[in-house]
PDB file of C-alpha atoms in Angstrom:
ATOM      1  CA  MET L   1     -25.344 -21.458  29.395  1.00 47.00           C
ATOM      2  CA  PRO L   2     -24.050 -20.439  25.983  1.00 62.00           C
ATOM      3  CA  SER L   3     -20.293 -20.375  25.596  1.00 69.00           C
ATOM      4  CA  ILE L   4     -18.204 -17.649  23.980  1.00 73.00           C
ATOM      5  CA  HIS L   5     -17.210 -18.339  20.396  1.00 74.00           C
ATOM      6  CA  ILE L   6     -13.543 -17.477  19.914  1.00 78.00           C
ATOM      7  CA  SER L   7     -11.369 -18.994  17.235  1.00 79.00           C
ATOM      8  CA  LEU L   8      -7.671 -18.231  16.859  1.00 78.00           C
ATOM      9  CA  THR L   9      -7.677 -19.052  13.149  1.00 81.00           C
ATOM     10  CA  ALA L  10     -10.100 -17.917  10.476  1.00 82.00           C
ATOM     11  CA  GLU L  11     -12.790 -20.498   9.803  1.00 81.00           C
ATOM     12  CA  LYS L  12     -13.209 -22.123   6.406  1.00 82.00           C
ATOM     13  CA  LEU L  13     -16.478 -21.294   4.668  1.00 81.00           C
ATOM     14  CA  PHE L  14     -16.381 -23.022   1.283  1.00 80.00           C
ATOM     15  CA  ASN L  15     -13.796 -24.089  -1.256  1.00 80.00           C
ATOM     16  CA  ILE L  16     -13.187 -23.322  -4.898  1.00 81.00           C
ATOM     17  CA  GLY L  17     -12.140 -26.251  -7.084  1.00 77.00           C
ATOM     18  CA  GLY L  18     -11.569 -28.523  -4.120  1.00 76.00           C
ATOM     19  CA  VAL L  19      -8.194 -27.018  -3.153  1.00 81.00           C
ATOM     20  CA  PHE L  20      -8.598 -23.309  -2.456  1.00 85.00           C
ATOM     21  CA  TRP L  21     -10.451 -22.692   0.819  1.00 85.00           C
ATOM     22  CA  VAL L  22     -12.211 -19.360   1.253  1.00 87.00           C
ATOM     23  CA  THR L  23     -12.116 -18.314   4.920  1.00 88.00           C
ATOM     24  CA  ASN L  24     -14.366 -15.745   6.535  1.00 87.00           C
ATOM     25  CA  SER L  25     -11.604 -13.144   6.849  1.00 89.00           C
ATOM     26  CA  LEU L  26     -10.695 -13.620   3.190  1.00 90.00           C
ATOM     27  CA  LEU L  27     -14.338 -12.965   2.277  1.00 90.00           C
ATOM     28  CA  THR L  28     -14.326  -9.755   4.358  1.00 91.00           C
ATOM     29  CA  SER L  29     -11.054  -8.692   2.743  1.00 93.00           C
ATOM     30  CA  TRP L  30     -12.568  -9.164  -0.712  1.00 93.00           C
ATOM     31  CA  ILE L  31     -15.593  -7.058   0.210  1.00 93.00           C
ATOM     32  CA  VAL L  32     -13.330  -4.309   1.594  1.00 94.00           C
ATOM     33  CA  ILE L  33     -11.172  -4.424  -1.561  1.00 95.00           C
ATOM     34  CA  PHE L  34     -14.315  -4.189  -3.704  1.00 96.00           C
ATOM     35  CA  PHE L  35     -15.524  -1.075  -1.869  1.00 94.00           C
ATOM     36  CA  LEU L  36     -12.065   0.548  -1.965  1.00 94.00           C
ATOM     37  CA  ILE L  37     -11.821   0.005  -5.727  1.00 95.00           C
ATOM     38  CA  LEU L  38     -15.362   1.301  -6.176  1.00 94.00           C
ATOM     39  CA  PHE L  39     -14.555   4.428  -4.148  1.00 92.00           C
ATOM     40  CA  SER L  40     -11.341   5.094  -6.060  1.00 91.00           C
ATOM     41  CA  LEU L  41     -13.101   4.633  -9.414  1.00 92.00           C
ATOM     42  CA  ILE L  42     -15.961   6.971  -8.483  1.00 90.00           C
ATOM     43  CA  SER L  43     -13.668   9.619  -6.998  1.00 88.00           C
ATOM     44  CA  THR L  44     -11.355   9.691 -10.035  1.00 86.00           C
ATOM     45  CA  ARG L  45     -14.009   9.456 -12.766  1.00 85.00           C
ATOM     46  CA  ASN L  46     -14.450  13.191 -13.343  1.00 80.00           C
ATOM     47  CA  ILE L  47     -11.196  14.698 -12.112  1.00 82.00           C
ATOM     48  CA  SER L  48     -11.300  18.479 -12.272  1.00 82.00           C
ATOM     49  CA  LEU L  49      -9.237  21.355 -10.930  1.00 82.00           C
ATOM     50  CA  VAL L  50     -12.176  22.429  -8.787  1.00 82.00           C
ATOM     51  CA  PRO L  51     -12.976  19.147  -7.019  1.00 81.00           C
ATOM     52  CA  GLY L  52     -16.475  17.804  -6.570  1.00 81.00           C
ATOM     53  CA  ASN L  53     -17.767  16.276  -3.356  1.00 85.00           C
ATOM     54  CA  ILE L  54     -16.283  12.780  -3.622  1.00 87.00           C
ATOM     55  CA  GLN L  55     -13.054  14.033  -5.150  1.00 89.00           C
ATOM     56  CA  SER L  56     -12.661  16.451  -2.202  1.00 90.00           C
ATOM     57  CA  ILE L  57     -12.982  13.589   0.291  1.00 90.00           C
ATOM     58  CA  ALA L  58     -10.357  11.553  -1.550  1.00 90.00           C
ATOM     59  CA  GLU L  59      -8.066  14.595  -1.731  1.00 91.00           C
ATOM     60  CA  ILE L  60      -8.418  15.300   2.007  1.00 92.00           C
ATOM     61  CA  ILE L  61      -7.508  11.685   2.849  1.00 92.00           C
ATOM     62  CA  LEU L  62      -4.512  11.554   0.509  1.00 92.00           C
ATOM     63  CA  GLU L  63      -3.259  15.005   1.502  1.00 93.00           C
ATOM     64  CA  GLY L  64      -3.334  14.048   5.191  1.00 92.00           C
ATOM     65  CA  ILE L  65      -1.353  10.878   4.521  1.00 92.00           C
ATOM     66  CA  TRP L  66       1.095  12.782   2.282  1.00 93.00           C
ATOM     67  CA  ASN L  67       1.771  15.442   4.935  1.00 90.00           C
ATOM     68  CA  LEU L  68       2.287  12.767   7.587  1.00 86.00           C
ATOM     69  CA  PHE L  69       4.804  10.721   5.614  1.00 88.00           C
ATOM     70  CA  SER L  70       6.648  13.559   3.892  1.00 88.00           C
ATOM     71  CA  THR L  71       8.320  14.328   7.254  1.00 83.00           C
ATOM     72  CA  ILE L  72       9.836  10.831   7.281  1.00 83.00           C
ATOM     73  CA  LEU L  73      10.524  10.092   3.617  1.00 84.00           C
ATOM     74  CA  ARG L  74      11.427  13.684   2.611  1.00 81.00           C
ATOM     75  CA  GLU L  75      12.580  13.810  -1.040  1.00 83.00           C
ATOM     76  CA  SER L  76      11.650  10.191  -1.844  1.00 84.00           C
ATOM     77  CA  THR L  77       8.033  10.689  -0.745  1.00 86.00           C
ATOM     78  CA  LYS L  78       6.788  10.714  -4.340  1.00 89.00           C
ATOM     79  CA  LEU L  79       8.463   7.377  -5.076  1.00 89.00           C
ATOM     80  CA  PHE L  80       7.204   5.485  -2.026  1.00 91.00           C
ATOM     81  CA  PHE L  81       3.887   7.236  -1.479  1.00 93.00           C
ATOM     82  CA  PRO L  82       1.762   4.714  -3.468  1.00 93.00           C
ATOM     83  CA  ILE L  83       2.751   1.668  -1.405  1.00 93.00           C
ATOM     84  CA  ILE L  84       2.731   3.461   1.966  1.00 93.00           C
ATOM     85  CA  ALA L  85      -0.679   5.039   1.326  1.00 94.00           C
ATOM     86  CA  THR L  86      -2.020   1.695   0.084  1.00 94.00           C
ATOM     87  CA  TYR L  87      -0.866   0.017   3.292  1.00 94.00           C
ATOM     88  CA  PHE L  88      -2.434   2.705   5.453  1.00 94.00           C
ATOM     89  CA  ILE L  89      -5.792   2.798   3.657  1.00 95.00           C
ATOM     90  CA  TYR L  90      -6.081  -0.981   3.273  1.00 95.00           C
ATOM     91  CA  ILE L  91      -5.161  -1.808   6.875  1.00 95.00           C
ATOM     92  CA  ILE L  92      -7.360   0.880   8.400  1.00 95.00           C
ATOM     93  CA  SER L  93     -10.298  -0.270   6.245  1.00 94.00           C
ATOM     94  CA  LEU L  94      -9.781  -3.899   7.293  1.00 93.00           C
ATOM     95  CA  ASN L  95      -9.453  -2.938  10.970  1.00 93.00           C
ATOM     96  CA  TRP L  96     -12.563  -0.784  10.971  1.00 93.00           C
ATOM     97  CA  ALA L  97     -14.554  -3.255   8.858  1.00 92.00           C
ATOM     98  CA  GLY L  98     -14.147  -5.720  11.728  1.00 88.00           C
ATOM     99  CA  LEU L  99     -16.064  -3.352  14.028  1.00 89.00           C
ATOM    100  CA  LEU L 100     -19.194  -3.122  11.863  1.00 88.00           C
ATOM    101  CA  PRO L 101     -22.315  -4.703  13.332  1.00 85.00           C
ATOM    102  CA  GLY L 102     -22.901  -8.200  11.995  1.00 80.00           C
ATOM    103  CA  ILE L 103     -19.215  -9.060  11.664  1.00 82.00           C
ATOM    104  CA  GLY L 104     -18.637 -12.119  13.826  1.00 76.00           C
ATOM    105  CA  THR L 105     -22.310 -12.443  14.770  1.00 78.00           C
ATOM    106  CA  ILE L 106     -23.983 -13.364  11.463  1.00 82.00           C
ATOM    107  CA  GLY L 107     -23.054 -16.897  10.596  1.00 79.00           C
ATOM    108  CA  LEU L 108     -23.960 -20.445   9.725  1.00 80.00           C
ATOM    109  CA  GLU L 109     -24.545 -23.462  11.925  1.00 78.00           C
ATOM    110  CA  LYS L 110     -22.532 -26.398  10.660  1.00 76.00           C
ATOM    111  CA  ILE L 111     -22.252 -30.006  11.753  1.00 73.00           C
ATOM    112  CA  GLU L 112     -18.593 -30.788  12.229  1.00 70.00           C
ATOM    113  CA  GLU L 113     -17.226 -33.964  13.792  1.00 70.00           C
ATOM    114  CA  GLY L 114     -20.586 -34.881  15.254  1.00 68.00           C
ATOM    115  CA  HIS L 115     -21.479 -31.663  17.051  1.00 73.00           C
ATOM    116  CA  GLN L 116     -22.937 -28.392  15.911  1.00 75.00           C
ATOM    117  CA  VAL L 117     -20.534 -25.471  15.552  1.00 77.00           C
ATOM    118  CA  PHE L 118     -21.182 -21.841  14.774  1.00 80.00           C
ATOM    119  CA  ILE L 119     -19.162 -20.322  11.922  1.00 82.00           C
ATOM    120  CA  PRO L 120     -19.338 -16.541  11.505  1.00 84.00           C
ATOM    121  CA  LEU L 121     -19.667 -15.385   7.912  1.00 84.00           C
ATOM    122  CA  PHE L 122     -17.416 -12.345   8.373  1.00 87.00           C
ATOM    123  CA  ARG L 123     -14.279 -11.704  10.418  1.00 87.00           C
ATOM    124  CA  ALA L 124     -11.913  -8.738  10.375  1.00 87.00           C
ATOM    125  CA  GLY L 125      -9.319  -9.300   7.655  1.00 86.00           C
ATOM    126  CA  THR L 126      -6.385  -8.383   9.869  1.00 89.00           C
ATOM    127  CA  ALA L 127      -7.603 -10.753  12.611  1.00 89.00           C
ATOM    128  CA  ASP L 128      -6.115 -13.560  10.524  1.00 89.00           C
ATOM    129  CA  LEU L 129      -2.360 -14.192  10.784  1.00 89.00           C
ATOM    130  CA  ASN L 130      -2.140 -15.081   7.075  1.00 90.00           C
ATOM    131  CA  THR L 131      -3.237 -11.597   6.001  1.00 92.00           C
ATOM    132  CA  THR L 132      -0.797  -9.771   8.264  1.00 93.00           C
ATOM    133  CA  LEU L 133       2.055 -12.151   7.412  1.00 94.00           C
ATOM    134  CA  GLY L 134       1.433 -11.550   3.705  1.00 94.00           C
ATOM    135  CA  LEU L 135       1.429  -7.781   4.204  1.00 95.00           C
ATOM    136  CA  ALA L 136       4.626  -7.988   6.274  1.00 95.00           C
ATOM    137  CA  ILE L 137       6.470 -10.134   3.704  1.00 95.00           C
ATOM    138  CA  ILE L 138       5.511  -7.741   0.891  1.00 95.00           C
ATOM    139  CA  ALA L 139       6.673  -4.783   3.000  1.00 94.00           C
ATOM    140  CA  MET L 140      10.061  -6.368   3.703  1.00 93.00           C
ATOM    141  CA  LEU L 141      10.510  -7.362   0.032  1.00 94.00           C
ATOM    142  CA  VAL L 142       9.782  -3.784  -1.036  1.00 94.00           C
ATOM    143  CA  ILE L 143      12.298  -2.491   1.524  1.00 93.00           C
ATOM    144  CA  GLN L 144      15.075  -4.875   0.409  1.00 92.00           C
ATOM    145  CA  VAL L 145      14.465  -4.299  -3.304  1.00 93.00           C
ATOM    146  CA  SER L 146      14.400  -0.517  -2.982  1.00 92.00           C
ATOM    147  CA  GLY L 147      17.555  -0.632  -0.862  1.00 90.00           C
ATOM    148  CA  LEU L 148      19.302  -2.682  -3.541  1.00 91.00           C
ATOM    149  CA  LYS L 149      18.003  -0.407  -6.289  1.00 90.00           C
ATOM    150  CA  THR L 150      19.136   2.870  -4.756  1.00 88.00           C
ATOM    151  CA  LEU L 151      22.448   1.783  -3.205  1.00 88.00           C
ATOM    152  CA  GLY L 152      23.408  -1.014  -5.606  1.00 85.00           C
ATOM    153  CA  THR L 153      25.765  -3.699  -4.322  1.00 84.00           C
ATOM    154  CA  SER L 154      26.927  -1.489  -1.458  1.00 84.00           C
ATOM    155  CA  TYR L 155      23.581  -2.237   0.183  1.00 85.00           C
ATOM    156  CA  LEU L 156      24.704  -5.844   0.628  1.00 85.00           C
ATOM    157  CA  LYS L 157      27.709  -4.581   2.610  1.00 82.00           C
ATOM    158  CA  LYS L 158      25.283  -4.119   5.485  1.00 81.00           C
ATOM    159  CA  PHE L 159      24.885  -7.909   5.700  1.00 85.00           C
ATOM    160  CA  LEU L 160      28.201  -9.259   4.412  1.00 84.00           C
ATOM    161  CA  ASN L 161      31.253  -7.329   5.475  1.00 81.00           C
ATOM    162  CA  PHE L 162      34.599  -9.113   5.743  1.00 83.00           C
ATOM    163  CA  SER L 163      36.719  -6.031   6.417  1.00 84.00           C
ATOM    164  CA  ASN L 164      36.533  -6.459  10.166  1.00 85.00           C
ATOM    165  CA  PRO L 165      35.359  -9.319  12.438  1.00 87.00           C
ATOM    166  CA  ILE L 166      33.070  -6.957  14.360  1.00 87.00           C
ATOM    167  CA  TYR L 167      31.371  -5.783  11.151  1.00 86.00           C
ATOM    168  CA  PHE L 168      30.972  -9.438  10.133  1.00 88.00           C
ATOM    169  CA  PHE L 169      28.995 -10.277  13.268  1.00 88.00           C
ATOM    170  CA  VAL L 170      27.032  -7.034  13.007  1.00 88.00           C
ATOM    171  CA  GLY L 171      26.111  -8.132   9.474  1.00 88.00           C
ATOM    172  CA  ILE L 172      24.802 -11.467  10.757  1.00 89.00           C
ATOM    173  CA  LEU L 173      22.756  -9.633  13.378  1.00 89.00           C
ATOM    174  CA  GLU L 174      21.371  -7.312  10.675  1.00 88.00           C
ATOM    175  CA  LEU L 175      20.393 -10.329   8.576  1.00 89.00           C
ATOM    176  CA  VAL L 176      18.546 -11.914  11.504  1.00 89.00           C
ATOM    177  CA  SER L 177      16.854  -8.632  12.369  1.00 88.00           C
ATOM    178  CA  GLU L 178      15.418  -8.381   8.833  1.00 89.00           C
ATOM    179  CA  PHE L 179      13.584 -11.669   9.415  1.00 89.00           C
ATOM    180  CA  SER L 180      12.520 -10.738  12.923  1.00 87.00           C
ATOM    181  CA  LYS L 181      11.015  -7.551  11.455  1.00 88.00           C
ATOM    182  CA  ILE L 182       8.628  -9.676   9.372  1.00 91.00           C
ATOM    183  CA  ILE L 183       7.478 -11.602  12.444  1.00 88.00           C
ATOM    184  CA  SER L 184       7.219  -8.440  14.515  1.00 87.00           C
ATOM    185  CA  PHE L 185       5.152  -6.676  11.809  1.00 90.00           C
ATOM    186  CA  ALA L 186       2.800  -9.634  11.423  1.00 91.00           C
ATOM    187  CA  PHE L 187       2.281 -10.388  15.110  1.00 88.00           C
ATOM    188  CA  ARG L 188       1.864  -6.750  16.143  1.00 88.00           C
ATOM    189  CA  LEU L 189      -1.023  -6.138  13.756  1.00 91.00           C
ATOM    190  CA  PHE L 190      -2.609  -9.557  14.231  1.00 91.00           C
ATOM    191  CA  GLY L 191      -2.253  -9.486  18.012  1.00 88.00           C
ATOM    192  CA  ASN L 192      -3.762  -6.037  18.420  1.00 88.00           C
ATOM    193  CA  ILE L 193      -6.769  -6.635  16.197  1.00 90.00           C
ATOM    194  CA  PHE L 194      -7.433 -10.175  17.403  1.00 88.00           C
ATOM    195  CA  ALA L 195      -7.092  -9.115  21.037  1.00 85.00           C
ATOM    196  CA  GLY L 196      -9.568  -6.311  20.366  1.00 88.00           C
ATOM    197  CA  GLU L 197     -11.992  -8.798  18.868  1.00 88.00           C
ATOM    198  CA  VAL L 198     -11.700 -11.081  21.902  1.00 85.00           C
ATOM    199  CA  LEU L 199     -12.142  -8.107  24.243  1.00 86.00           C
ATOM    200  CA  LEU L 200     -15.321  -6.976  22.461  1.00 88.00           C
ATOM    201  CA  THR L 201     -16.719 -10.519  22.480  1.00 86.00           C
ATOM    202  CA  VAL L 202     -16.056 -10.987  26.192  1.00 85.00           C
ATOM    203  CA  ILE L 203     -17.485  -7.571  27.134  1.00 87.00           C
ATOM    204  CA  ALA L 204     -20.588  -8.145  25.010  1.00 85.00           C
ATOM    205  CA  PHE L 205     -20.969 -11.531  26.702  1.00 85.00           C
ATOM    206  CA  LEU L 206     -20.702 -10.090  30.210  1.00 86.00           C
ATOM    207  CA  MET L 207     -22.915  -7.054  29.672  1.00 86.00           C
ATOM    208  CA  PRO L 208     -24.495  -6.658  26.231  1.00 83.00           C
ATOM    209  CA  ILE L 209     -26.022  -3.188  26.657  1.00 86.00           C
ATOM    210  CA  PHE L 210     -23.952   0.049  26.751  1.00 87.00           C
ATOM    211  CA  ALA L 211     -20.827  -1.586  28.225  1.00 86.00           C
ATOM    212  CA  PRO L 212     -19.219  -2.369  24.816  1.00 87.00           C
ATOM    213  CA  LEU L 213     -19.549   1.271  23.673  1.00 90.00           C
ATOM    214  CA  PRO L 214     -16.343   2.705  25.241  1.00 91.00           C
ATOM    215  CA  PHE L 215     -14.444  -0.376  24.095  1.00 90.00           C
ATOM    216  CA  MET L 216     -15.735   0.207  20.561  1.00 91.00           C
ATOM    217  CA  GLY L 217     -14.216   3.680  20.740  1.00 91.00           C
ATOM    218  CA  LEU L 218     -10.969   2.180  22.017  1.00 89.00           C
ATOM    219  CA  GLU L 219     -10.928  -0.311  19.158  1.00 91.00           C
ATOM    220  CA  LEU L 220     -11.490   2.480  16.604  1.00 93.00           C
ATOM    221  CA  PHE L 221      -8.430   4.212  18.078  1.00 89.00           C
ATOM    222  CA  VAL L 222      -6.364   0.998  18.128  1.00 88.00           C
ATOM    223  CA  GLY L 223      -7.296   0.242  14.510  1.00 91.00           C
ATOM    224  CA  PHE L 224      -6.127   3.707  13.454  1.00 91.00           C
ATOM    225  CA  ILE L 225      -2.910   3.537  15.491  1.00 88.00           C
ATOM    226  CA  GLN L 226      -2.005   0.085  14.170  1.00 90.00           C
ATOM    227  CA  ALA L 227      -2.528   1.138  10.550  1.00 92.00           C
ATOM    228  CA  LEU L 228      -0.410   4.224  11.278  1.00 90.00           C
ATOM    229  CA  VAL L 229       2.316   2.180  12.986  1.00 89.00           C
ATOM    230  CA  PHE L 230       2.481  -0.408  10.196  1.00 92.00           C
ATOM    231  CA  SER L 231       2.784   2.152   7.416  1.00 92.00           C
ATOM    232  CA  MET L 232       5.067   4.427   9.431  1.00 89.00           C
ATOM    233  CA  LEU L 233       7.473   1.612  10.310  1.00 89.00           C
ATOM    234  CA  THR L 234       7.534   0.618   6.634  1.00 92.00           C
ATOM    235  CA  ALA L 235       8.345   4.244   5.778  1.00 91.00           C
ATOM    236  CA  VAL L 236      11.086   4.449   8.418  1.00 88.00           C
ATOM    237  CA  PHE L 237      12.685   1.176   7.292  1.00 90.00           C
ATOM    238  CA  LEU L 238      12.447   2.327   3.669  1.00 90.00           C
ATOM    239  CA  SER L 239      14.219   5.587   4.447  1.00 88.00           C
ATOM    240  CA  LEU L 240      16.844   3.685   6.492  1.00 86.00           C
ATOM    241  CA  ALA L 241      17.434   1.168   3.703  1.00 87.00           C
ATOM    242  CA  THR L 242      17.782   3.831   1.004  1.00 86.00           C
ATOM    243  CA  ALA L 243      19.963   6.209   3.070  1.00 82.00           C
ATOM    244  CA  LYS L 244      23.631   6.481   2.245  1.00 74.00           C
ATOM    245  CA  VAL L 245      25.689   4.890   5.014  1.00 62.00           C
ATOM    246  CA  ALA L 246      28.110   7.357   6.524  1.00 55.00           C
ATOM    247  CA  HIS L 247      30.660   5.741   8.798  1.00 51.00           C
TER     248      HIS L 247
ATOM    249  CA  MET A   1      -8.825 -23.837  38.198  1.00 73.00           C
ATOM    250  CA  ASP A   2      -6.549 -25.852  35.962  1.00 85.00           C
ATOM    251  CA  ALA A   3      -2.907 -25.260  35.138  1.00 86.00           C
ATOM    252  CA  LYS A   4      -3.730 -23.910  31.689  1.00 87.00           C
ATOM    253  CA  THR A   5      -5.713 -20.965  33.054  1.00 88.00           C
ATOM    254  CA  ILE A   6      -2.985 -20.060  35.551  1.00 91.00           C
ATOM    255  CA  MET A   7      -0.385 -20.314  32.793  1.00 90.00           C
ATOM    256  CA  THR A   8      -2.379 -17.977  30.541  1.00 90.00           C
ATOM    257  CA  GLY A   9      -2.779 -15.414  33.294  1.00 91.00           C
ATOM    258  CA  LEU A  10       0.885 -15.571  34.265  1.00 93.00           C
ATOM    259  CA  THR A  11       2.040 -15.263  30.646  1.00 92.00           C
ATOM    260  CA  VAL A  12       0.084 -12.072  30.091  1.00 90.00           C
ATOM    261  CA  ALA A  13       0.846 -10.643  33.539  1.00 93.00           C
ATOM    262  CA  LEU A  14       4.615 -11.204  33.364  1.00 93.00           C
ATOM    263  CA  GLY A  15       4.801 -10.297  29.685  1.00 92.00           C
ATOM    264  CA  GLY A  16       2.854  -7.086  30.179  1.00 91.00           C
ATOM    265  CA  MET A  17       4.895  -5.883  33.134  1.00 93.00           C
ATOM    266  CA  THR A  18       8.020  -4.516  31.438  1.00 93.00           C
ATOM    267  CA  PRO A  19       6.296  -3.120  28.321  1.00 94.00           C
ATOM    268  CA  GLY A  20       4.022  -1.141  30.660  1.00 93.00           C
ATOM    269  CA  LEU A  21       7.069   0.339  32.365  1.00 95.00           C
ATOM    270  CA  ALA A  22       8.713   0.983  28.988  1.00 95.00           C
ATOM    271  CA  ILE A  23       5.684   2.811  27.579  1.00 94.00           C
ATOM    272  CA  GLY A  24       5.530   4.953  30.721  1.00 95.00           C
ATOM    273  CA  LEU A  25       9.220   5.861  30.432  1.00 96.00           C
ATOM    274  CA  ILE A  26       8.922   6.662  26.713  1.00 95.00           C
ATOM    275  CA  THR A  27       5.899   8.898  27.243  1.00 95.00           C
ATOM    276  CA  ALA A  28       7.522  10.635  30.216  1.00 96.00           C
ATOM    277  CA  ALA A  29      10.646  11.391  28.193  1.00 95.00           C
ATOM    278  CA  ALA A  30       8.604  12.616  25.237  1.00 95.00           C
ATOM    279  CA  LEU A  31       6.465  14.874  27.447  1.00 95.00           C
ATOM    280  CA  ASN A  32       9.613  16.256  29.054  1.00 95.00           C
ATOM    281  CA  SER A  33      11.064  17.183  25.705  1.00 95.00           C
ATOM    282  CA  ILE A  34       7.768  18.633  24.448  1.00 94.00           C
ATOM    283  CA  GLY A  35       7.716  20.779  27.592  1.00 95.00           C
ATOM    284  CA  ARG A  36      11.221  22.004  26.874  1.00 95.00           C
ATOM    285  CA  ASN A  37      10.665  22.536  23.160  1.00 93.00           C
ATOM    286  CA  PRO A  38       6.975  22.858  22.252  1.00 92.00           C
ATOM    287  CA  GLU A  39       7.723  23.730  18.592  1.00 92.00           C
ATOM    288  CA  ALA A  40       9.040  20.215  17.978  1.00 89.00           C
ATOM    289  CA  ALA A  41       5.894  18.607  19.417  1.00 87.00           C
ATOM    290  CA  ASN A  42       4.741  17.052  16.121  1.00 83.00           C
ATOM    291  CA  GLU A  43       8.047  15.381  15.365  1.00 83.00           C
ATOM    292  CA  ILE A  44       8.449  14.154  18.947  1.00 89.00           C
ATOM    293  CA  ARG A  45       4.919  12.764  18.966  1.00 85.00           C
ATOM    294  CA  THR A  46       5.558  10.755  15.795  1.00 80.00           C
ATOM    295  CA  ASN A  47       8.738   9.244  17.210  1.00 84.00           C
ATOM    296  CA  MET A  48       7.022   8.614  20.544  1.00 89.00           C
ATOM    297  CA  ILE A  49       4.284   6.596  18.851  1.00 82.00           C
ATOM    298  CA  LEU A  50       6.922   4.577  16.999  1.00 81.00           C
ATOM    299  CA  GLY A  51       8.783   3.831  20.218  1.00 87.00           C
ATOM    300  CA  ILE A  52       5.580   2.902  21.992  1.00 87.00           C
ATOM    301  CA  ALA A  53       4.700   0.552  19.130  1.00 81.00           C
ATOM    302  CA  PHE A  54       8.022  -1.254  19.550  1.00 81.00           C
ATOM    303  CA  ALA A  55       7.540  -1.600  23.307  1.00 87.00           C
ATOM    304  CA  GLU A  56       3.913  -2.598  22.934  1.00 83.00           C
ATOM    305  CA  ALA A  57       4.807  -5.336  20.443  1.00 80.00           C
ATOM    306  CA  ILE A  58       6.448  -7.298  23.265  1.00 86.00           C
ATOM    307  CA  ALA A  59       3.266  -7.227  25.329  1.00 87.00           C
ATOM    308  CA  ILE A  60       1.351  -8.321  22.237  1.00 81.00           C
ATOM    309  CA  TYR A  61       3.705 -11.297  21.768  1.00 82.00           C
ATOM    310  CA  ALA A  62       2.916 -12.340  25.336  1.00 88.00           C
ATOM    311  CA  LEU A  63      -0.793 -11.895  24.654  1.00 83.00           C
ATOM    312  CA  VAL A  64      -0.658 -14.003  21.479  1.00 80.00           C
ATOM    313  CA  VAL A  65       1.247 -16.731  23.329  1.00 86.00           C
ATOM    314  CA  GLY A  66      -1.320 -16.539  26.120  1.00 87.00           C
ATOM    315  CA  LEU A  67      -4.190 -16.872  23.636  1.00 80.00           C
ATOM    316  CA  ILE A  68      -2.466 -19.840  21.988  1.00 82.00           C
ATOM    317  CA  ILE A  69      -2.061 -21.535  25.390  1.00 86.00           C
ATOM    318  CA  LYS A  70      -5.703 -20.858  26.180  1.00 81.00           C
ATOM    319  CA  PHE A  71      -7.401 -21.818  22.927  1.00 75.00           C
ATOM    320  CA  VAL A  72      -5.138 -24.315  21.158  1.00 73.00           C
TER     321      VAL A  72
END
């Protein structure tokens, strides 16, 4: 009886220069990045007032994201739109790339520690904790830096406030919560996508025909919602960090 | 059945219990307010999804811990 292949971490495929290991989710991320860059280059090559086919698609996508986030960011939408839209498009592409046929099933057989193991060539980029942790750390850095930039040193008052013992402990709590946000960001995205991958594998193992279809639809929805949640939480934290404190 | 399997099941079951209740309460409150004020439906829906994401994160932590117990 064949066993189910599930690995919590991304598997190493090959290394560059003996130190830098390329994992299967890194390879998928590179392919997704390549296609995103290709799409953006093609859609912006002949920009005109009356858009062509590809330019219209790009405009529809960006306009939808703009309308969604302008209700949260309001007047600073123009400033933060590039990073928020990048997060949304990149994460949703990674999530949905993991659902393509062949991802997780095409692979190599390798001899490792005496027995044969199967290593899939592709794996969803966000199903690797390193990817989501990197995205989360960048998001929190952007939030802190933009808070410092707009409010100046008064932003630090949120964390270090000696005027009152209660405010001092609140500041410590705020400091801890900034770090817990990173972990929460990373684990939410990773957990959802990895759990979806496990679910699809198990369902396909139990009943390969027709049964995975509704779960595929569910995973499409989850991938969209998680990309939305990640970028929306970043937007909310950005607008909280750059808001003038009134108390 | 070994202890590891029971532990995995219990982790997910206990960890998923309260987030399930929380998501239900959030959605019920949001639906109530949409019923009272249908014009604000878009704004309420956005905030509802955010709240659900926070509640759901706790269940996901339990799931990740369960997966770590099972596979590591």
